[in-house]
Coordinates of C-alpha atoms in Angstrom, one line a residue:
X287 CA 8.6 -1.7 -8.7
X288 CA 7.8 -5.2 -7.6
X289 CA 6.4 -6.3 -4.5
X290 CA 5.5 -9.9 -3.0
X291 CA 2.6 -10.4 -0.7
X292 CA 1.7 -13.8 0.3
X293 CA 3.6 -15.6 -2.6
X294 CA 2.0 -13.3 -5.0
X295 CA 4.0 -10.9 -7.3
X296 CA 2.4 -7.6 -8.5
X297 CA 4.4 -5.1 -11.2
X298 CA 4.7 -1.6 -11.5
X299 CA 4.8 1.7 -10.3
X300 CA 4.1 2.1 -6.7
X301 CA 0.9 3.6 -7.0
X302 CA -0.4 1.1 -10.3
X303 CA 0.6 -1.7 -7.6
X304 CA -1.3 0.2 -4.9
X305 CA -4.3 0.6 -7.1
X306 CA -4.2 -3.4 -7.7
X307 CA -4.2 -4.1 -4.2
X308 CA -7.4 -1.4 -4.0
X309 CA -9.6 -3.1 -6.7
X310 CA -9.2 -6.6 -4.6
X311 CA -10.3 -5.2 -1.4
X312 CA -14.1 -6.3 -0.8
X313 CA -15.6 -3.7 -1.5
X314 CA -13.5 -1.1 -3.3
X315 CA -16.0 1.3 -4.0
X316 CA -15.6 1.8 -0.3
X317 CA -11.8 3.9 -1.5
X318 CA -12.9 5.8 -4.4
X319 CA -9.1 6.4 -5.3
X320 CA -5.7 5.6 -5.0
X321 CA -5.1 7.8 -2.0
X322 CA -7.8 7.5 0.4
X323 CA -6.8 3.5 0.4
X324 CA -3.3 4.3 0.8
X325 CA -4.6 6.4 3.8
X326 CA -6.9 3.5 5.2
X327 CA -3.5 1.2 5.1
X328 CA -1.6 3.8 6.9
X329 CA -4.5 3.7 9.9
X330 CA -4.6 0.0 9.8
X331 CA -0.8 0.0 10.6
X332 CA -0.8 1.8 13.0
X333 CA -3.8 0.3 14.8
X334 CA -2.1 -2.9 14.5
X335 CA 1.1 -2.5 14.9
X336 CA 1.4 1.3 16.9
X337 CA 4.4 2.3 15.3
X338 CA 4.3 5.6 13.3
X339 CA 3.7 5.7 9.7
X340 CA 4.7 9.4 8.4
X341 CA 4.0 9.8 4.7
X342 CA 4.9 12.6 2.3
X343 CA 2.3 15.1 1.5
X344 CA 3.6 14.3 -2.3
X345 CA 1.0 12.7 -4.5
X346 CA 0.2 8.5 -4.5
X347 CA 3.1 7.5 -6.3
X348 CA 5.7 8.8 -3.4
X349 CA 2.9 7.9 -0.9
X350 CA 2.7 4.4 -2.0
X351 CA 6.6 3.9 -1.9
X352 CA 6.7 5.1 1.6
X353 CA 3.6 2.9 2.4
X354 CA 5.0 0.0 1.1
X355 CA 8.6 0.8 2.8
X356 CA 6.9 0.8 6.3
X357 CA 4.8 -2.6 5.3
X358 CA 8.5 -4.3 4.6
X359 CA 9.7 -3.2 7.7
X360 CA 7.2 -4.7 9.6
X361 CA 7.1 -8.1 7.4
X362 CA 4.2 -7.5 5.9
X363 CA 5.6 -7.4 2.2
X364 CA 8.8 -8.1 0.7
X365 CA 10.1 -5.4 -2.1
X366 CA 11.9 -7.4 -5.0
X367 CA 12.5 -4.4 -7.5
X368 CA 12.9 -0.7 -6.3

């Protein structure tokens, strides 16, 4: 997969590029895993943008596709490479 954010490209599988985008968060000892950021994401969306955000109760990999679906939708990302 391959995602741009801000002119920035990141590469890999959905949850490697999920994981990236955990480790530059300020503090990301605050998400101990892959998951719980994913699920932090899904909250902020909502807050912000009050549409639903359903993701599957599959592991991070299919949780981060969907994640990053919903962010394109709303303009926040753009997917490159499915």
């Amino acid at each position: 997969m391959k995602i741009c954010i801000d002119e920035r490209a990141y590469e890999g599988s959905a949850a490697e590029i999920m994981d990236q985008l955990r480790q530059q968060t300020f503090d990301p000892t605050e998400y101990p895993d892959t998951e719980s950021y994913i699920h932090q994401l899904r909250s902020n969306f909502i807050r912000t943008t009050g549409l639903d955000c359903p993701l599957p109760d599959s592991g991070a990999e299919e949780q981060a596709r969907a994640m990053f679906a919903h962010l394109a939708k709303a303009g926040a990302l753009t997917i490159l490479e499915e």
